[in-house]
mmCIF file with all atom_site columns, C-alpha atoms in Angstrom:
data_model
loop_
_atom_site.group_PDB
_atom_site.id
_atom_site.type_symbol
_atom_site.label_atom_id
_atom_site.label_alt_id
_atom_site.label_comp_id
_atom_site.label_asym_id
_atom_site.label_entity_id
_atom_site.label_seq_id
_atom_site.pdbx_PDB_ins_code
_atom_site.Cartn_x
_atom_site.Cartn_y
_atom_site.Cartn_z
_atom_site.occupancy
_atom_site.B_iso_or_equiv
_atom_site.pdbx_formal_charge
_atom_site.auth_seq_id
_atom_site.auth_comp_id
_atom_site.auth_asym_id
_atom_site.auth_atom_id
_atom_site.pdbx_PDB_model_num
ATOM 1   C CA . PHE A 1 1   ? 36.592 76.623 29.114 1.00 0.00 ? 1   PHE A CA 1
ATOM 2   C CA . GLU A 1 2   ? 36.812 74.617 32.326 1.00 0.00 ? 2   GLU A CA 1
ATOM 3   C CA . ASP A 1 3   ? 33.087 74.377 32.887 1.00 0.00 ? 3   ASP A CA 1
ATOM 4   C CA . MET A 1 4   ? 31.264 72.556 30.112 1.00 0.00 ? 4   MET A CA 1
ATOM 5   C CA . ASP A 1 5   ? 27.873 72.629 31.871 1.00 0.00 ? 5   ASP A CA 1
ATOM 6   C CA . PHE A 1 6   ? 27.008 75.949 30.258 1.00 0.00 ? 6   PHE A CA 1
ATOM 7   C CA . PHE A 1 7   ? 27.803 74.540 26.824 1.00 0.00 ? 7   PHE A CA 1
ATOM 8   C CA . TYR A 1 8   ? 25.701 71.451 27.561 1.00 0.00 ? 8   TYR A CA 1
ATOM 9   C CA . GLY A 1 9   ? 22.722 73.762 28.082 1.00 0.00 ? 9   GLY A CA 1
ATOM 10  C CA . LEU A 1 10  ? 23.390 75.648 24.860 1.00 0.00 ? 10  LEU A CA 1
ATOM 11  C CA . LYS A 1 11  ? 23.803 72.390 22.946 1.00 0.00 ? 11  LYS A CA 1
ATOM 12  C CA . GLU A 1 12  ? 20.499 71.068 24.283 1.00 0.00 ? 12  GLU A CA 1
ATOM 13  C CA . LEU A 1 13  ? 18.756 74.323 23.356 1.00 0.00 ? 13  LEU A CA 1
ATOM 14  C CA . ALA A 1 14  ? 20.174 74.204 19.821 1.00 0.00 ? 14  ALA A CA 1
ATOM 15  C CA . VAL A 1 15  ? 19.323 70.515 19.362 1.00 0.00 ? 15  VAL A CA 1
ATOM 16  C CA . TYR A 1 16  ? 15.804 71.136 20.619 1.00 0.00 ? 16  TYR A CA 1
ATOM 17  C CA . ASN A 1 17  ? 15.211 74.071 18.291 1.00 0.00 ? 17  ASN A CA 1
ATOM 18  C CA . LEU A 1 18  ? 16.383 71.981 15.338 1.00 0.00 ? 18  LEU A CA 1
ATOM 19  C CA . ASN A 1 19  ? 14.109 69.087 16.294 1.00 0.00 ? 19  ASN A CA 1
ATOM 20  C CA . VAL A 1 20  ? 10.835 70.859 17.171 1.00 0.00 ? 20  VAL A CA 1
ATOM 21  C CA . PRO A 1 21  ? 8.676  70.981 14.087 1.00 0.00 ? 21  PRO A CA 1
ATOM 22  C CA . VAL A 1 22  ? 6.687  74.202 13.849 1.00 0.00 ? 22  VAL A CA 1
ATOM 23  C CA . LEU A 1 23  ? 3.659  74.412 11.625 1.00 0.00 ? 23  LEU A CA 1
ATOM 24  C CA . PRO A 1 24  ? 3.063  77.614 9.618  1.00 0.00 ? 24  PRO A CA 1
ATOM 25  C CA . GLU A 1 25  ? 0.511  78.982 12.076 1.00 0.00 ? 25  GLU A CA 1
ATOM 26  C CA . GLY A 1 26  ? 3.004  78.482 14.929 1.00 0.00 ? 26  GLY A CA 1
ATOM 27  C CA . LYS A 1 27  ? 1.353  75.339 16.313 1.00 0.00 ? 27  LYS A CA 1
ATOM 28  C CA . TYR A 1 28  ? 3.598  72.517 17.470 1.00 0.00 ? 28  TYR A CA 1
ATOM 29  C CA . LEU A 1 29  ? 3.040  68.896 16.487 1.00 0.00 ? 29  LEU A CA 1
ATOM 30  C CA . LYS A 1 30  ? 1.094  66.930 19.074 1.00 0.00 ? 30  LYS A CA 1
ATOM 31  C CA . ALA A 1 31  ? 2.250  64.057 21.262 1.00 0.00 ? 31  ALA A CA 1
ATOM 32  C CA . ASP A 1 32  ? 1.286  61.310 18.824 1.00 0.00 ? 32  ASP A CA 1
ATOM 33  C CA . ARG A 1 33  ? 4.254  62.405 16.695 1.00 0.00 ? 33  ARG A CA 1
ATOM 34  C CA . LEU A 1 34  ? 6.729  61.974 19.576 1.00 0.00 ? 34  LEU A CA 1
ATOM 35  C CA . THR A 1 35  ? 8.535  58.768 20.387 1.00 0.00 ? 35  THR A CA 1
ATOM 36  C CA . VAL A 1 36  ? 7.399  58.066 23.934 1.00 0.00 ? 36  VAL A CA 1
ATOM 37  C CA . SER A 1 37  ? 9.381  56.083 26.462 1.00 0.00 ? 37  SER A CA 1
ATOM 38  C CA . SER A 1 38  ? 9.494  55.758 30.224 1.00 0.00 ? 38  SER A CA 1
ATOM 39  C CA . CYS A 1 39  ? 11.556 58.185 32.250 1.00 0.00 ? 39  CYS A CA 1
ATOM 40  C CA . GLY A 1 40  ? 11.889 58.700 35.958 1.00 0.00 ? 40  GLY A CA 1
ATOM 41  C CA . LEU A 1 41  ? 12.907 61.275 38.504 1.00 0.00 ? 41  LEU A CA 1
ATOM 42  C CA . LYS A 1 42  ? 16.547 60.273 38.131 1.00 0.00 ? 42  LYS A CA 1
ATOM 43  C CA . ASN A 1 43  ? 16.455 62.607 35.115 1.00 0.00 ? 43  ASN A CA 1
ATOM 44  C CA . ILE A 1 44  ? 15.807 65.611 37.395 1.00 0.00 ? 44  ILE A CA 1
ATOM 45  C CA . GLU A 1 45  ? 18.590 64.651 39.782 1.00 0.00 ? 45  GLU A CA 1
ATOM 46  C CA . ALA A 1 46  ? 20.986 64.183 36.833 1.00 0.00 ? 46  ALA A CA 1
ATOM 47  C CA . ILE A 1 47  ? 20.158 67.621 35.412 1.00 0.00 ? 47  ILE A CA 1
ATOM 48  C CA . ILE A 1 48  ? 20.801 69.252 38.784 1.00 0.00 ? 48  ILE A CA 1
ATOM 49  C CA . ARG A 1 49  ? 24.121 67.378 39.097 1.00 0.00 ? 49  ARG A CA 1
ATOM 50  C CA . ARG A 1 50  ? 25.191 68.282 35.538 1.00 0.00 ? 50  ARG A CA 1
ATOM 51  C CA . ASN A 1 51  ? 24.640 71.944 36.330 1.00 0.00 ? 51  ASN A CA 1
ATOM 52  C CA . ALA A 1 52  ? 26.200 71.930 39.819 1.00 0.00 ? 52  ALA A CA 1
ATOM 53  C CA . LYS A 1 53  ? 29.288 73.927 38.814 1.00 0.00 ? 53  LYS A CA 1
ATOM 54  C CA . LEU A 1 54  ? 27.221 76.490 36.966 1.00 0.00 ? 54  LEU A CA 1
ATOM 55  C CA . LEU A 1 55  ? 24.859 76.855 39.922 1.00 0.00 ? 55  LEU A CA 1
ATOM 56  C CA . ALA A 1 56  ? 27.803 77.241 42.284 1.00 0.00 ? 56  ALA A CA 1
ATOM 57  C CA . SER A 1 57  ? 29.272 79.976 40.043 1.00 0.00 ? 57  SER A CA 1
ATOM 58  C CA . VAL A 1 58  ? 26.210 82.137 40.810 1.00 0.00 ? 58  VAL A CA 1
ATOM 59  C CA . ASN A 1 59  ? 26.025 80.967 44.450 1.00 0.00 ? 59  ASN A CA 1
ATOM 60  C CA . CYS A 1 60  ? 22.647 79.325 43.898 1.00 0.00 ? 60  CYS A CA 1
ATOM 61  C CA . ASN A 1 61  ? 21.582 76.357 46.002 1.00 0.00 ? 61  ASN A CA 1
ATOM 62  C CA . VAL A 1 62  ? 19.096 73.886 44.492 1.00 0.00 ? 62  VAL A CA 1
ATOM 63  C CA . VAL A 1 63  ? 17.182 71.618 46.857 1.00 0.00 ? 63  VAL A CA 1
ATOM 64  C CA . PHE A 1 64  ? 15.313 68.632 45.400 1.00 0.00 ? 64  PHE A CA 1
ATOM 65  C CA . GLU A 1 65  ? 12.406 67.507 47.579 1.00 0.00 ? 65  GLU A CA 1
ATOM 66  C CA . LYS A 1 66  ? 10.790 64.270 46.472 1.00 0.00 ? 66  LYS A CA 1
ATOM 67  C CA . GLU A 1 67  ? 8.246  61.909 47.939 1.00 0.00 ? 67  GLU A CA 1
ATOM 68  C CA . GLN A 1 68  ? 8.999  58.764 45.966 1.00 0.00 ? 68  GLN A CA 1
ATOM 69  C CA . ASP A 1 69  ? 10.563 57.823 42.657 1.00 0.00 ? 69  ASP A CA 1
ATOM 70  C CA . VAL A 1 70  ? 8.013  57.555 39.864 1.00 0.00 ? 70  VAL A CA 1
ATOM 71  C CA . ILE A 1 71  ? 8.034  56.713 36.173 1.00 0.00 ? 71  ILE A CA 1
ATOM 72  C CA . ILE A 1 72  ? 6.113  58.712 33.556 1.00 0.00 ? 72  ILE A CA 1
ATOM 73  C CA . ASN A 1 73  ? 5.631  58.153 29.831 1.00 0.00 ? 73  ASN A CA 1
ATOM 74  C CA . ALA A 1 74  ? 7.567  60.874 28.065 1.00 0.00 ? 74  ALA A CA 1
ATOM 75  C CA . TYR A 1 75  ? 10.099 61.519 25.364 1.00 0.00 ? 75  TYR A CA 1
ATOM 76  C CA . GLY A 1 76  ? 13.066 61.601 27.741 1.00 0.00 ? 76  GLY A CA 1
ATOM 77  C CA . GLN A 1 77  ? 15.347 64.055 25.941 1.00 0.00 ? 77  GLN A CA 1
ATOM 78  C CA . LYS A 1 78  ? 12.601 66.605 25.401 1.00 0.00 ? 78  LYS A CA 1
ATOM 79  C CA . ILE A 1 79  ? 11.355 66.379 29.003 1.00 0.00 ? 79  ILE A CA 1
ATOM 80  C CA . GLU A 1 80  ? 14.943 66.835 30.185 1.00 0.00 ? 80  GLU A CA 1
ATOM 81  C CA . ILE A 1 81  ? 15.171 69.995 28.074 1.00 0.00 ? 81  ILE A CA 1
ATOM 82  C CA . ALA A 1 82  ? 11.932 71.285 29.641 1.00 0.00 ? 82  ALA A CA 1
ATOM 83  C CA . ILE A 1 83  ? 13.258 70.513 33.137 1.00 0.00 ? 83  ILE A CA 1
ATOM 84  C CA . TYR A 1 84  ? 16.572 72.202 32.313 1.00 0.00 ? 84  TYR A CA 1
ATOM 85  C CA . ASN A 1 85  ? 14.731 75.328 31.119 1.00 0.00 ? 85  ASN A CA 1
ATOM 86  C CA . PHE A 1 86  ? 12.463 75.417 34.187 1.00 0.00 ? 86  PHE A CA 1
ATOM 87  C CA . LEU A 1 87  ? 15.540 75.072 36.416 1.00 0.00 ? 87  LEU A CA 1
ATOM 88  C CA . ASN A 1 88  ? 17.486 77.701 34.486 1.00 0.00 ? 88  ASN A CA 1
ATOM 89  C CA . ASN A 1 89  ? 14.559 80.120 34.736 1.00 0.00 ? 89  ASN A CA 1
ATOM 90  C CA . ALA A 1 90  ? 14.278 79.598 38.507 1.00 0.00 ? 90  ALA A CA 1
ATOM 91  C CA . VAL A 1 91  ? 18.019 80.171 38.942 1.00 0.00 ? 91  VAL A CA 1
ATOM 92  C CA . ASN A 1 92  ? 17.872 83.346 36.831 1.00 0.00 ? 92  ASN A CA 1
ATOM 93  C CA . TYR A 1 93  ? 15.221 84.783 39.148 1.00 0.00 ? 93  TYR A CA 1
ATOM 94  C CA . CYS A 1 94  ? 16.152 83.074 42.431 1.00 0.00 ? 94  CYS A CA 1
ATOM 95  C CA . GLY A 1 95  ? 16.270 86.226 44.549 1.00 0.00 ? 95  GLY A CA 1
ATOM 96  C CA . GLU A 1 96  ? 18.529 87.272 47.382 1.00 0.00 ? 96  GLU A CA 1
ATOM 97  C CA . ASP A 1 97  ? 18.282 83.951 49.235 1.00 0.00 ? 97  ASP A CA 1
ATOM 98  C CA . LYS A 1 98  ? 19.887 82.222 46.213 1.00 0.00 ? 98  LYS A CA 1
ATOM 99  C CA . LEU A 1 99  ? 17.619 79.219 46.765 1.00 0.00 ? 99  LEU A CA 1
ATOM 100 C CA . VAL A 1 100 ? 15.669 77.183 44.230 1.00 0.00 ? 100 VAL A CA 1
ATOM 101 C CA . ILE A 1 101 ? 13.432 74.361 45.387 1.00 0.00 ? 101 ILE A CA 1
ATOM 102 C CA . VAL A 1 102 ? 12.538 71.580 42.974 1.00 0.00 ? 102 VAL A CA 1
ATOM 103 C CA . ARG A 1 103 ? 9.604  69.737 44.528 1.00 0.00 ? 103 ARG A CA 1
ATOM 104 C CA . GLN A 1 104 ? 7.976  66.507 43.428 1.00 0.00 ? 104 GLN A CA 1
ATOM 105 C CA . LYS A 1 105 ? 4.531  65.701 44.802 1.00 0.00 ? 105 LYS A CA 1
ATOM 106 C CA . ILE A 1 106 ? 2.231  62.796 44.023 1.00 0.00 ? 106 ILE A CA 1
ATOM 107 C CA . GLU A 1 107 ? -1.439 63.781 43.662 1.00 0.00 ? 107 GLU A CA 1
ATOM 108 C CA . ASN A 1 108 ? -4.302 61.712 42.205 1.00 0.00 ? 108 ASN A CA 1
ATOM 109 C CA . LYS A 1 109 ? -2.136 59.298 40.157 1.00 0.00 ? 109 LYS A CA 1
ATOM 110 C CA . LYS A 1 110 ? -0.122 62.212 38.767 1.00 0.00 ? 110 LYS A CA 1
ATOM 111 C CA . VAL A 1 111 ? 3.246  63.635 39.668 1.00 0.00 ? 111 VAL A CA 1
ATOM 112 C CA . LYS A 1 112 ? 3.580  67.394 39.988 1.00 0.00 ? 112 LYS A CA 1
ATOM 113 C CA . ILE A 1 113 ? 7.080  68.830 39.599 1.00 0.00 ? 113 ILE A CA 1
ATOM 114 C CA . SER A 1 114 ? 7.506  72.425 40.829 1.00 0.00 ? 114 SER A CA 1
ATOM 115 C CA . PHE A 1 115 ? 10.412 74.837 40.427 1.00 0.00 ? 115 PHE A CA 1
ATOM 116 C CA . ILE A 1 116 ? 10.191 77.451 43.177 1.00 0.00 ? 116 ILE A CA 1
ATOM 117 C CA . ASP A 1 117 ? 12.181 80.670 43.536 1.00 0.00 ? 117 ASP A CA 1
ATOM 118 C CA . HIS A 1 118 ? 11.918 83.572 45.972 1.00 0.00 ? 118 HIS A CA 1
ATOM 119 C CA . GLY A 1 119 ? 12.723 86.260 43.435 1.00 0.00 ? 119 GLY A CA 1
ATOM 120 C CA . ILE A 1 120 ? 10.942 89.255 41.966 1.00 0.00 ? 120 ILE A CA 1
ATOM 121 C CA . GLY A 1 121 ? 7.753  87.401 41.030 1.00 0.00 ? 121 GLY A CA 1
ATOM 122 C CA . ILE A 1 122 ? 5.586  88.080 38.003 1.00 0.00 ? 122 ILE A CA 1
ATOM 123 C CA . ASP A 1 123 ? 2.780  90.596 37.737 1.00 0.00 ? 123 ASP A CA 1
ATOM 124 C CA . LYS A 1 124 ? -0.516 88.942 36.760 1.00 0.00 ? 124 LYS A CA 1
ATOM 125 C CA . LYS A 1 125 ? -0.659 91.045 33.569 1.00 0.00 ? 125 LYS A CA 1
ATOM 126 C CA . HIS A 1 126 ? 2.463  89.226 32.286 1.00 0.00 ? 126 HIS A CA 1
ATOM 127 C CA . ILE A 1 127 ? 1.500  85.641 33.214 1.00 0.00 ? 127 ILE A CA 1
ATOM 128 C CA . ASN A 1 128 ? 0.083  84.656 29.807 1.00 0.00 ? 128 ASN A CA 1
ATOM 129 C CA . ASP A 1 129 ? 2.906  86.363 27.883 1.00 0.00 ? 129 ASP A CA 1
ATOM 130 C CA . ILE A 1 130 ? 5.833  84.644 29.618 1.00 0.00 ? 130 ILE A CA 1
ATOM 131 C CA . TRP A 1 131 ? 5.263  81.486 27.550 1.00 0.00 ? 131 TRP A CA 1
ATOM 132 C CA . ASN A 1 132 ? 5.841  83.411 24.278 1.00 0.00 ? 132 ASN A CA 1
ATOM 133 C CA . ARG A 1 133 ? 9.180  83.320 22.458 1.00 0.00 ? 133 ARG A CA 1
ATOM 134 C CA . TYR A 1 134 ? 11.625 86.092 23.379 1.00 0.00 ? 134 TYR A CA 1
ATOM 135 C CA . TYR A 1 135 ? 9.344  87.527 26.066 1.00 0.00 ? 135 TYR A CA 1
ATOM 136 C CA . LYS A 1 136 ? 11.144 88.723 29.201 1.00 0.00 ? 136 LYS A CA 1
ATOM 137 C CA . VAL A 1 137 ? 9.353  90.167 32.209 1.00 0.00 ? 137 VAL A CA 1
ATOM 138 C CA . GLY A 1 138 ? 12.246 92.358 33.308 1.00 0.00 ? 138 GLY A CA 1
ATOM 139 C CA . LYS A 1 139 ? 15.968 92.662 33.467 1.00 0.00 ? 139 LYS A CA 1
ATOM 140 C CA . ASN A 1 140 ? 16.280 91.853 37.189 1.00 0.00 ? 140 ASN A CA 1
ATOM 141 C CA . HIS A 1 141 ? 17.616 88.376 36.739 1.00 0.00 ? 141 HIS A CA 1
ATOM 142 C CA . ASN A 1 142 ? 20.963 86.753 37.310 1.00 0.00 ? 142 ASN A CA 1
ATOM 143 C CA . ARG A 1 143 ? 23.227 87.501 34.351 1.00 0.00 ? 143 ARG A CA 1
ATOM 144 C CA . GLY A 1 144 ? 25.653 84.810 35.538 1.00 0.00 ? 144 GLY A CA 1
ATOM 145 C CA . ILE A 1 145 ? 23.557 82.335 33.583 1.00 0.00 ? 145 ILE A CA 1
ATOM 146 C CA . GLY A 1 146 ? 21.738 84.665 31.235 1.00 0.00 ? 146 GLY A CA 1
ATOM 147 C CA . GLY A 1 147 ? 18.577 84.153 29.283 1.00 0.00 ? 147 GLY A CA 1
ATOM 148 C CA . SER A 1 148 ? 17.464 84.284 25.677 1.00 0.00 ? 148 SER A CA 1
ATOM 149 C CA . GLY A 1 149 ? 13.722 84.591 26.222 1.00 0.00 ? 149 GLY A CA 1
ATOM 150 C CA . LEU A 1 150 ? 13.233 81.167 24.603 1.00 0.00 ? 150 LEU A CA 1
ATOM 151 C CA . GLY A 1 151 ? 13.246 78.868 27.654 1.00 0.00 ? 151 GLY A CA 1
ATOM 152 C CA . LEU A 1 152 ? 9.604  79.021 28.678 1.00 0.00 ? 152 LEU A CA 1
ATOM 153 C CA . SER A 1 153 ? 8.371  78.850 25.070 1.00 0.00 ? 153 SER A CA 1
ATOM 154 C CA . ILE A 1 154 ? 10.394 75.640 24.718 1.00 0.00 ? 154 ILE A CA 1
ATOM 155 C CA . VAL A 1 155 ? 8.867  74.327 27.955 1.00 0.00 ? 155 VAL A CA 1
ATOM 156 C CA . LYS A 1 156 ? 5.397  75.132 26.629 1.00 0.00 ? 156 LYS A CA 1
ATOM 157 C CA . ALA A 1 157 ? 6.032  73.317 23.319 1.00 0.00 ? 157 ALA A CA 1
ATOM 158 C CA . VAL A 1 158 ? 7.405  70.220 25.045 1.00 0.00 ? 158 VAL A CA 1
ATOM 159 C CA . LEU A 1 159 ? 4.656  69.976 27.651 1.00 0.00 ? 159 LEU A CA 1
ATOM 160 C CA . GLU A 1 160 ? 1.827  70.679 25.202 1.00 0.00 ? 160 GLU A CA 1
ATOM 161 C CA . GLY A 1 161 ? 3.337  68.125 22.833 1.00 0.00 ? 161 GLY A CA 1
ATOM 162 C CA . HIS A 1 162 ? 3.081  65.553 25.622 1.00 0.00 ? 162 HIS A CA 1
ATOM 163 C CA . GLY A 1 163 ? -0.395 66.688 26.670 1.00 0.00 ? 163 GLY A CA 1
ATOM 164 C CA . PHE A 1 164 ? 0.891  67.516 30.187 1.00 0.00 ? 164 PHE A CA 1
ATOM 165 C CA . GLU A 1 165 ? -0.634 70.243 32.356 1.00 0.00 ? 165 GLU A CA 1
ATOM 166 C CA . TYR A 1 166 ? 1.631  73.160 33.306 1.00 0.00 ? 166 TYR A CA 1
ATOM 167 C CA . GLY A 1 167 ? 1.465  76.617 34.800 1.00 0.00 ? 167 GLY A CA 1
ATOM 168 C CA . VAL A 1 168 ? 2.844  79.206 37.161 1.00 0.00 ? 168 VAL A CA 1
ATOM 169 C CA . ASN A 1 169 ? 1.792  80.648 40.498 1.00 0.00 ? 169 ASN A CA 1
ATOM 170 C CA . SER A 1 170 ? 3.498  83.936 41.232 1.00 0.00 ? 170 SER A CA 1
ATOM 171 C CA . GLU A 1 171 ? 3.346  86.982 43.452 1.00 0.00 ? 171 GLU A CA 1
ATOM 172 C CA . VAL A 1 172 ? 5.342  90.160 42.883 1.00 0.00 ? 172 VAL A CA 1
ATOM 173 C CA . GLY A 1 173 ? 8.055  90.527 45.505 1.00 0.00 ? 173 GLY A CA 1
ATOM 174 C CA . VAL A 1 174 ? 7.545  86.977 46.809 1.00 0.00 ? 174 VAL A CA 1
ATOM 175 C CA . GLY A 1 175 ? 8.596  84.673 43.964 1.00 0.00 ? 175 GLY A CA 1
ATOM 176 C CA . SER A 1 176 ? 7.267  82.106 41.544 1.00 0.00 ? 176 SER A CA 1
ATOM 177 C CA . GLU A 1 177 ? 6.369  78.446 41.321 1.00 0.00 ? 177 GLU A CA 1
ATOM 178 C CA . PHE A 1 178 ? 6.515  77.007 37.814 1.00 0.00 ? 178 PHE A CA 1
ATOM 179 C CA . TRP A 1 179 ? 5.150  73.479 37.546 1.00 0.00 ? 179 TRP A CA 1
ATOM 180 C CA . PHE A 1 180 ? 4.078  70.644 35.320 1.00 0.00 ? 180 PHE A CA 1
ATOM 181 C CA . SER A 1 181 ? 2.020  67.552 35.995 1.00 0.00 ? 181 SER A CA 1
ATOM 182 C CA . ALA A 1 182 ? 2.157  64.140 34.292 1.00 0.00 ? 182 ALA A CA 1
ATOM 183 C CA . PRO A 1 183 ? 0.307  60.847 34.768 1.00 0.00 ? 183 PRO A CA 1
ATOM 184 C CA . ILE A 1 184 ? 2.286  58.246 36.723 1.00 0.00 ? 184 ILE A CA 1
ATOM 185 C CA . ILE A 1 185 ? 2.702  54.868 35.047 1.00 0.00 ? 185 ILE A CA 1
ATOM 186 C CA . GLU A 1 186 ? 4.691  53.318 37.891 1.00 0.00 ? 186 GLU A CA 1
ATOM 187 C CA . ILE A 1 187 ? 5.716  54.121 41.433 1.00 0.00 ? 187 ILE A CA 1
ATOM 188 C CA . VAL A 1 188 ? 9.200  52.791 42.084 1.00 0.00 ? 188 VAL A CA 1
ATOM 189 C CA . GLU A 1 189 ? 9.246  50.789 45.290 1.00 0.00 ? 189 GLU A CA 1
ATOM 190 C CA . GLU A 1 190 ? 12.254 51.550 47.440 1.00 0.00 ? 190 GLU A CA 1
ATOM 191 C CA . LYS A 1 191 ? 14.392 48.514 48.107 1.00 0.00 ? 191 LYS A CA 1
ATOM 192 C CA . ASP A 1 192 ? 15.600 47.859 51.632 1.00 0.00 ? 192 ASP A CA 1
ATOM 193 C CA . GLU A 1 193 ? 19.359 47.876 51.780 1.00 0.00 ? 193 GLU A CA 1
ATOM 194 C CA . GLU A 1 194 ? 20.722 44.912 53.657 1.00 0.00 ? 194 GLU A CA 1
#
């Protein structure tokens, strides 16, 4: 295969599933069991770049809107997997405009990262279920990338493991905004180029 981006995503999904400990009652281990390190918004930009060919193959345009680079405390690989799954979900349901917006906003010493699509949206009766393994709202998504029904359950496990807030705002026929919020440990000052 020419395009290895798809296989990168599958590899990350497989590695994640092998490394997420699940307790008998289905509860995931909490953040104190994770190795925490600093990671910044460069991770988001790198994930978008790594998937550029795949996104182009389905004619999807991803726009990253950011205010300022920030650093958060997180287990980098697992947060990257959550970001990848949020992005993949938005692309799967991006709608006729083929546009996904990834937006970073600083609010009250936290950074909020949103993944916005203009697709089919989600009926309020499905909102709580979408975070469950293998749950799919409908079949009206882009089969160019596909979906297993695991992505958002992985996102949930990662974000709950870190103690980060997350959610979705959605309206049927308008689209969805999936998001997560994390405390900022450092705002990266932009250096003036001489």
